[in-house]
Tab-separated table of N, CA and C in Angstrom:
chain	number	residue	atom	x	y	z
A	1	MET	N	11.915	-10.974	18.425
A	1	MET	CA	12.274	-9.791	19.141
A	1	MET	C	11.522	-9.013	17.704
A	2	TYR	N	10.824	-8.125	17.501
A	2	TYR	CA	11.114	-6.954	17.142
A	2	TYR	C	11.463	-6.173	16.616
A	3	SER	N	11.723	-5.954	15.692
A	3	SER	CA	13.115	-4.720	14.859
A	3	SER	C	11.833	-3.259	14.781
A	4	SER	N	10.873	-3.096	15.531
A	4	SER	CA	10.843	-1.896	16.103
A	4	SER	C	9.341	-2.549	16.555
A	5	TYR	N	8.408	-1.296	17.520
A	5	TYR	CA	7.936	-1.748	18.174
A	5	TYR	C	6.845	-1.459	17.115
A	6	THR	N	6.665	-0.264	16.381
A	6	THR	CA	5.709	-0.402	15.120
A	6	THR	C	5.231	-1.659	14.752
A	7	ASP	N	6.486	-2.305	14.436
A	7	ASP	CA	5.954	-4.211	14.541
A	7	ASP	C	4.773	-5.113	14.948
A	8	ARG	N	4.669	-4.072	15.461
A	8	ARG	CA	4.155	-5.582	16.787
A	8	ARG	C	2.718	-5.459	16.364
A	9	ILE	N	1.757	-6.005	16.839
A	9	ILE	CA	0.064	-6.675	16.659
A	9	ILE	C	-0.032	-6.665	17.883
A	10	GLU	N	-0.429	-5.075	17.958
A	10	GLU	CA	-1.256	-5.254	19.422
A	10	GLU	C	-3.128	-4.929	18.982
A	11	LYS	N	-3.899	-6.000	19.799
A	11	LYS	CA	-4.757	-6.369	20.496
A	11	LYS	C	-5.644	-4.562	20.876
A	12	ILE	N	-6.815	-3.892	19.957
A	12	ILE	CA	-7.589	-2.815	20.689
A	12	ILE	C	-8.756	-3.213	21.384
A	13	VAL	N	-8.307	-2.433	23.213
A	13	VAL	CA	-9.069	-3.200	23.595
A	13	VAL	C	-10.370	-2.214	23.533
A	14	LYS	N	-10.580	-0.544	23.212
A	14	LYS	CA	-10.890	-0.090	23.445
A	14	LYS	C	-11.440	1.415	22.611
A	15	LYS	N	-12.260	1.110	21.944
A	15	LYS	CA	-12.247	2.532	21.051
A	15	LYS	C	-12.869	3.420	21.714
A	16	LEU	N	-12.148	4.650	22.518
A	16	LEU	CA	-12.501	5.811	22.829
A	16	LEU	C	-13.218	6.804	22.796
A	17	SER	N	-12.178	7.286	21.423
A	17	SER	CA	-13.435	8.585	20.608
A	17	SER	C	-13.713	7.860	18.774
A	18	GLU	N	-13.783	8.776	18.089
A	18	GLU	CA	-13.493	8.586	16.901
A	18	GLU	C	-12.302	8.283	16.154
A	19	VAL	N	-10.919	9.036	17.331
A	19	VAL	CA	-9.387	9.175	16.721
A	19	VAL	C	-8.523	8.405	18.150
A	20	GLU	N	-9.305	7.851	19.056
A	20	GLU	CA	-8.473	7.561	20.310
A	20	GLU	C	-9.025	6.356	20.613
A	21	TYR	N	-7.715	5.362	20.377
A	21	TYR	CA	-7.747	4.345	20.658
A	21	TYR	C	-7.128	3.770	22.414
A	22	ARG	N	-7.167	2.781	23.257
A	22	ARG	CA	-6.913	2.138	23.398
A	22	ARG	C	-6.459	0.392	23.506
A	23	LEU	N	-4.481	0.325	23.817
A	23	LEU	CA	-4.376	-0.746	23.444
A	23	LEU	C	-4.049	-2.048	24.484
A	24	GLU	N	-3.669	-3.113	24.172
A	24	GLU	CA	-3.319	-4.001	25.135
A	24	GLU	C	-2.432	-4.533	24.716
A	25	LEU	N	-1.289	-3.825	25.803
A	25	LEU	CA	0.406	-3.808	25.716
A	25	LEU	C	1.046	-4.533	26.853
A	26	PRO	N	1.882	-5.369	26.136
A	26	PRO	CA	2.547	-6.514	27.086
A	26	PRO	C	2.879	-5.735	28.818
A	27	LEU	N	3.430	-6.103	29.504
A	27	LEU	CA	3.547	-5.635	30.675
A	27	LEU	C	4.565	-4.508	31.477
A	28	ASP	N	5.824	-5.426	30.518
A	28	ASP	CA	6.760	-4.767	30.104
A	28	ASP	C	7.561	-3.582	28.801
A	29	CYS	N	5.910	-3.250	28.711
A	29	CYS	CA	6.260	-1.893	27.701
A	29	CYS	C	6.048	-0.211	28.243
A	30	ARG	N	6.708	-0.476	27.918
A	30	ARG	CA	6.973	1.809	28.880
A	30	ARG	C	6.177	2.773	27.662
A	31	VAL	N	5.201	2.213	27.443
A	31	VAL	CA	4.044	3.676	26.453
A	31	VAL	C	3.109	3.334	27.063
A	32	HIS	N	2.334	4.717	26.964
A	32	HIS	CA	1.547	4.444	27.336
A	32	HIS	C	-0.271	4.008	26.256
A	33	PRO	N	-0.785	3.148	26.741
A	33	PRO	CA	-1.944	2.302	26.025
A	33	PRO	C	-2.659	3.098	25.248
A	34	MET	N	-2.671	4.965	25.382
A	34	MET	CA	-3.900	4.869	24.396
A	34	MET	C	-2.918	5.598	22.683
A	35	PHE	N	-3.325	5.796	22.156
A	35	PHE	CA	-3.198	6.136	20.707
A	35	PHE	C	-4.008	6.728	19.744
A	36	HIS	N	-3.244	7.867	19.244
A	36	HIS	CA	-3.969	8.883	18.035
A	36	HIS	C	-4.232	7.588	16.922
A	37	VAL	N	-5.288	7.569	16.240
A	37	VAL	CA	-5.673	7.003	15.212
A	37	VAL	C	-4.455	7.080	14.102
A	38	SER	N	-3.838	8.654	14.368
A	38	SER	CA	-3.201	8.514	13.824
A	38	SER	C	-1.485	7.365	13.234
A	39	LYS	N	-1.494	7.483	14.680
A	39	LYS	CA	-0.313	6.457	15.089
A	39	LYS	C	-0.415	5.192	14.456
A	40	LEU	N	-1.641	4.201	14.150
A	40	LEU	CA	-2.121	3.535	13.852
A	40	LEU	C	-2.134	2.707	12.733
A	41	ARG	N	-2.028	1.451	12.172
A	41	ARG	CA	-1.804	1.257	11.178
A	41	ARG	C	-2.259	-0.001	11.028
A	42	LYS	N	-3.379	0.230	9.963
A	42	LYS	CA	-4.544	-0.835	10.026
A	42	LYS	C	-2.728	-2.406	9.317
A	43	TYR	N	-3.683	-4.096	9.782
A	43	TYR	CA	-2.500	-5.080	9.599
A	43	TYR	C	-3.047	-5.766	8.520
A	44	ILE	N	-1.986	-5.230	7.999
A	44	ILE	CA	-1.660	-6.092	6.357
A	44	ILE	C	-0.818	-7.785	6.424
A	45	SER	N	-1.337	-9.295	6.714
A	45	SER	CA	-0.640	-9.855	6.412
A	45	SER	C	0.640	-10.246	5.340
A	46	ARG	N	1.737	-10.871	5.397
A	46	ARG	CA	2.162	-10.881	4.475
A	46	ARG	C	1.753	-12.025	3.371
A	47	GLU	N	2.289	-11.525	2.387
A	47	GLU	CA	1.259	-12.276	1.107
A	47	GLU	C	2.580	-13.410	0.620
A	48	ASP	N	3.924	-13.246	1.410
A	48	ASP	CA	4.124	-14.577	1.244
A	48	ASP	C	4.153	-15.898	1.977
A	49	ASN	N	2.758	-15.610	2.901
A	49	ASN	CA	2.652	-16.813	4.117
A	49	ASN	C	1.354	-17.293	3.682
A	50	LEU	N	0.599	-16.596	2.791
A	50	LEU	CA	-0.735	-16.446	2.391
A	50	LEU	C	-0.396	-18.508	0.776
A	51	ILE	N	-1.651	-18.988	1.083
A	51	ILE	CA	-1.719	-19.655	0.222
A	51	ILE	C	-3.114	-19.502	-0.549
A	52	GLU	N	-3.172	-18.998	-2.065
A	52	GLU	CA	-4.194	-17.797	-2.266
A	52	GLU	C	-3.741	-18.416	-3.884
A	53	GLY	N	-4.580	-19.114	-4.589
A	53	GLY	CA	-4.440	-19.523	-5.569
A	53	GLY	C	-3.857	-20.387	-6.610
A	54	ILE	N	-3.121	-21.762	-5.520
A	54	ILE	CA	-2.076	-22.312	-5.647
A	54	ILE	C	-2.730	-23.396	-5.708
A	55	VAL	N	-3.908	-23.858	-5.311
A	55	VAL	CA	-5.110	-25.134	-6.120
A	55	VAL	C	-6.087	-24.990	-6.608
A	56	SER	N	-6.450	-24.394	-8.199
A	56	SER	CA	-7.833	-24.061	-8.584
A	56	SER	C	-8.799	-25.537	-8.446
A	57	LEU	N	-9.824	-25.795	-8.162
A	57	LEU	CA	-10.668	-26.593	-9.022
A	57	LEU	C	-11.978	-26.220	-9.563
A	58	GLN	N	-12.352	-27.332	-10.054
A	58	GLN	CA	-13.655	-26.353	-11.094
A	58	GLN	C	-14.242	-27.278	-10.132
A	59	GLU	N	-15.376	-26.632	-9.943
A	59	GLU	CA	-16.388	-27.298	-8.730
A	59	GLU	C	-17.071	-28.467	-10.245
A	60	SER	N	-17.629	-28.379	-10.744
A	60	SER	CA	-18.285	-29.261	-12.091
A	60	SER	C	-17.568	-30.528	-12.253
A	61	ASN	N	-16.452	-30.687	-11.515
A	61	ASN	CA	-15.514	-32.186	-11.683
A	61	ASN	C	-14.480	-32.175	-10.914
A	62	SER	N	-14.012	-31.179	-9.235
A	62	SER	CA	-13.286	-31.403	-9.207
A	62	SER	C	-11.761	-31.234	-9.712
A	63	THR	N	-11.118	-30.778	-10.662
A	63	THR	CA	-10.262	-31.068	-11.178
A	63	THR	C	-9.043	-30.547	-10.919
A	64	TYR	N	-7.834	-30.708	-10.242
A	64	TYR	CA	-6.296	-30.093	-10.075
A	64	TYR	C	-6.211	-29.263	-10.872
A	65	HIS	N	-5.592	-28.392	-11.111
A	65	HIS	CA	-4.751	-27.605	-12.081
A	65	HIS	C	-3.700	-26.956	-12.000
A	66	SER	N	-2.587	-27.911	-12.476
A	66	SER	CA	-0.808	-28.135	-11.461
A	66	SER	C	-0.664	-26.408	-13.149
A	67	PRO	N	0.341	-25.869	-12.522
A	67	PRO	CA	0.646	-24.463	-13.416
A	67	PRO	C	2.310	-25.463	-14.397
A	68	TYR	N	1.997	-25.177	-15.738
A	68	TYR	CA	2.217	-24.942	-16.685
A	68	TYR	C	3.719	-24.590	-17.558
A	69	ARG	N	3.161	-22.785	-17.133
A	69	ARG	CA	4.200	-21.832	-17.292
A	69	ARG	C	4.562	-20.133	-16.784
A	70	ILE	N	5.637	-20.194	-16.856
A	70	ILE	CA	5.450	-18.536	-16.604
A	70	ILE	C	5.567	-17.379	-16.797
A	71	LEU	N	4.277	-16.070	-17.477
A	71	LEU	CA	4.008	-16.076	-17.805
A	71	LEU	C	4.795	-14.116	-17.872
A	72	ASP	N	4.998	-14.218	-16.988
A	72	ASP	CA	5.935	-12.543	-16.369
A	72	ASP	C	5.715	-12.832	-14.869
A	73	GLN	N	6.617	-11.469	-14.546
A	73	GLN	CA	6.920	-11.518	-13.045
A	73	GLN	C	7.256	-10.371	-12.985
A	74	ARG	N	7.500	-9.978	-11.718
A	74	ARG	CA	7.317	-8.357	-11.039
A	74	ARG	C	7.566	-8.190	-9.996
A	75	GLN	N	8.075	-7.195	-9.567
A	75	GLN	CA	8.975	-6.623	-8.182
A	75	GLN	C	7.358	-5.691	-7.413
A	76	LYS	N	7.403	-6.532	-6.105
A	76	LYS	CA	5.994	-6.387	-5.105
A	76	LYS	C	6.745	-5.491	-3.786
A	77	ARG	N	6.048	-4.593	-3.556
A	77	ARG	CA	6.773	-3.960	-2.830
A	77	ARG	C	5.625	-3.935	-1.296
A	78	LEU	N	6.360	-4.990	-0.085
A	78	LEU	CA	5.315	-5.251	0.875
A	78	LEU	C	6.427	-3.737	1.825
A	79	ARG	N	5.467	-3.851	3.170
A	79	ARG	CA	6.250	-3.039	4.031
A	79	ARG	C	7.170	-2.180	3.737
A	80	ASN	N	8.311	-3.289	4.571
A	80	ASN	CA	8.769	-2.967	4.214
A	80	ASN	C	10.357	-4.159	3.198
A	81	HIS	N	9.156	-4.129	2.104
A	81	HIS	CA	10.600	-5.216	1.491
A	81	HIS	C	10.145	-5.386	0.428
A	82	ASP	N	10.887	-6.358	-0.585
A	82	ASP	CA	10.153	-6.259	-2.157
A	82	ASP	C	10.222	-7.869	-1.953
A	83	ILE	N	9.141	-8.011	-2.767
A	83	ILE	CA	8.768	-10.006	-3.294
A	83	ILE	C	8.680	-10.096	-4.619
A	84	GLN	N	9.206	-11.004	-4.970
A	84	GLN	CA	9.039	-11.505	-6.391
A	84	GLN	C	8.389	-12.394	-6.990
A	85	GLU	N	6.894	-11.949	-7.633
A	85	GLU	CA	5.654	-13.292	-8.499
A	85	GLU	C	6.422	-12.689	-9.500
A	86	TYR	N	5.565	-14.349	-9.565
A	86	TYR	CA	5.573	-14.590	-11.138
A	86	TYR	C	3.732	-15.007	-11.550
A	87	LEU	N	3.585	-14.589	-12.687
A	87	LEU	CA	2.511	-14.972	-13.302
A	87	LEU	C	2.604	-15.739	-13.823
A	88	VAL	N	1.667	-17.174	-12.764
A	88	VAL	CA	1.753	-18.008	-13.343
A	88	VAL	C	0.040	-19.308	-14.516
A	89	ALA	N	0.223	-19.465	-15.615
A	89	ALA	CA	-0.725	-20.354	-16.039
A	89	ALA	C	-1.115	-21.434	-15.620
A	90	TRP	N	-2.523	-21.902	-15.629
A	90	TRP	CA	-2.694	-23.119	-15.294
A	90	TRP	C	-2.868	-24.251	-16.428
A	91	ARG	N	-2.479	-25.284	-16.440
A	91	ARG	CA	-2.582	-26.040	-16.967
A	91	ARG	C	-4.544	-26.499	-16.625
A	92	GLY	N	-4.943	-26.389	-18.187
A	92	GLY	CA	-6.510	-26.893	-18.651
A	92	GLY	C	-7.394	-25.598	-17.759
A	93	LEU	N	-6.984	-24.386	-18.095
A	93	LEU	CA	-7.742	-23.266	-17.943
A	93	LEU	C	-7.087	-21.653	-18.527
A	94	PRO	N	-7.784	-21.244	-19.028
A	94	PRO	CA	-7.473	-20.436	-20.431
A	94	PRO	C	-6.833	-19.632	-18.908
A	95	LEU	N	-5.923	-18.271	-20.379
A	95	LEU	CA	-4.873	-18.011	-19.856
A	95	LEU	C	-5.431	-16.054	-19.066
A	96	THR	N	-6.478	-16.433	-19.736
A	96	THR	CA	-7.761	-15.315	-18.103
A	96	THR	C	-7.781	-15.671	-16.316
A	97	ASN	N	-7.458	-17.245	-16.548
A	97	ASN	CA	-7.465	-16.940	-15.033
A	97	ASN	C	-6.056	-17.725	-14.656
A	98	SER	N	-4.535	-16.892	-15.061
A	98	SER	CA	-4.101	-16.779	-14.645
A	98	SER	C	-3.093	-16.376	-12.976
A	99	THR	N	-2.448	-16.385	-12.671
A	99	THR	CA	-2.773	-15.805	-10.917
A	99	THR	C	-0.637	-15.653	-10.636
A	100	TRP	N	-1.172	-14.403	-9.893
A	100	TRP	CA	-0.177	-13.881	-9.548
A	100	TRP	C	0.826	-14.292	-7.987
A	101	GLU	N	1.585	-15.635	-7.998
A	101	GLU	CA	2.468	-15.979	-7.175
A	101	GLU	C	3.912	-15.718	-7.127
A	102	SER	N	4.050	-15.967	-5.085
A	102	SER	CA	4.860	-15.229	-4.738
A	102	SER	C	5.594	-16.515	-5.076
A	103	GLU	N	6.788	-16.084	-5.194
A	103	GLU	CA	8.917	-16.443	-5.708
A	103	GLU	C	8.944	-18.340	-4.834
A	104	ALA	N	8.656	-17.284	-2.988
A	104	ALA	CA	8.552	-18.471	-2.313
A	104	ALA	C	7.434	-19.443	-2.288
A	105	LEU	N	6.059	-19.089	-2.723
A	105	LEU	CA	5.424	-20.425	-2.767
A	105	LEU	C	5.624	-21.282	-3.928
A	106	VAL	N	5.756	-20.474	-5.121
A	106	VAL	CA	6.506	-21.423	-6.147
A	106	VAL	C	7.946	-22.136	-6.189
A	107	HIS	N	8.180	-22.166	-5.443
A	107	HIS	CA	9.473	-22.697	-5.873
A	107	HIS	C	9.381	-24.034	-4.252
A	108	LYS	N	8.205	-23.392	-3.560
A	108	LYS	CA	7.869	-25.073	-2.540
A	108	LYS	C	7.355	-25.599	-2.901
A	109	TYR	N	6.001	-25.285	-3.551
A	109	TYR	CA	4.896	-25.601	-4.173
A	109	TYR	C	5.549	-26.713	-5.630
A	110	PHE	N	6.010	-26.573	-6.094
A	110	PHE	CA	5.768	-26.057	-6.991
A	110	PHE	C	8.057	-25.975	-7.893
A	111	PRO	N	8.610	-27.272	-7.425
A	111	PRO	CA	9.829	-26.745	-7.427
A	111	PRO	C	10.487	-27.649	-9.286
A	112	SER	N	10.130	-27.795	-9.298
A	112	SER	CA	9.684	-28.767	-10.406
A	112	SER	C	9.737	-27.638	-11.878
A	113	LEU	N	9.324	-26.771	-11.456
A	113	LEU	CA	8.530	-25.265	-12.698
A	113	LEU	C	9.809	-24.059	-12.846
A	114	ILE	N	10.851	-25.033	-14.409
A	114	ILE	CA	11.009	-23.993	-14.460
A	114	ILE	C	11.448	-22.881	-14.186
A	115	ILE	N	11.828	-22.004	-13.731
A	115	ILE	CA	11.757	-20.261	-13.779
A	115	ILE	C	12.884	-19.660	-14.458
A	116	GLU	N	13.439	-19.195	-16.226
A	116	GLU	CA	14.332	-19.136	-16.566
A	116	GLU	C	13.322	-17.388	-16.955
A	117	ASP	N	15.045	-16.689	-17.329
A	117	ASP	CA	14.523	-15.016	-17.598
A	117	ASP	C	14.484	-15.218	-19.169
A	118	ASN	N	15.244	-16.097	-20.039
A	118	ASN	CA	14.377	-16.122	-21.648
A	118	ASN	C	12.474	-16.056	-22.025
A	119	ASP	N	12.159	-16.982	-20.651
A	119	ASP	CA	10.924	-17.373	-20.855
A	119	ASP	C	9.603	-16.360	-20.891
A	120	LEU	N	10.421	-15.919	-20.639
A	120	LEU	CA	9.499	-14.557	-20.061
A	120	LEU	C	9.800	-12.677	-21.870
């Protein structure tokens, strides 16, 4: 169930003008299918569903780099909720190659990586 009609992802059927679009809506929807561009938002996928930067490969020898340390943490605001992110240092790579990873992905793929407040 959608929490709001604005949370739905609908297909744009036709661009009617520079400021008006026709959307493909469900048959049971009681809303007119034409919308002004100001009422539409660009779809942004949730970062905690992405597996971006989890596995780093060196092109020269395809070596897997595992995380070895959490350098920092931050709260990141996504549309209507906050997620915790950690700055992960990767074994065998310089600190400049550290990446921000969501807490959910760190716990899922690297459960042995201990995250303690005194480490940060």
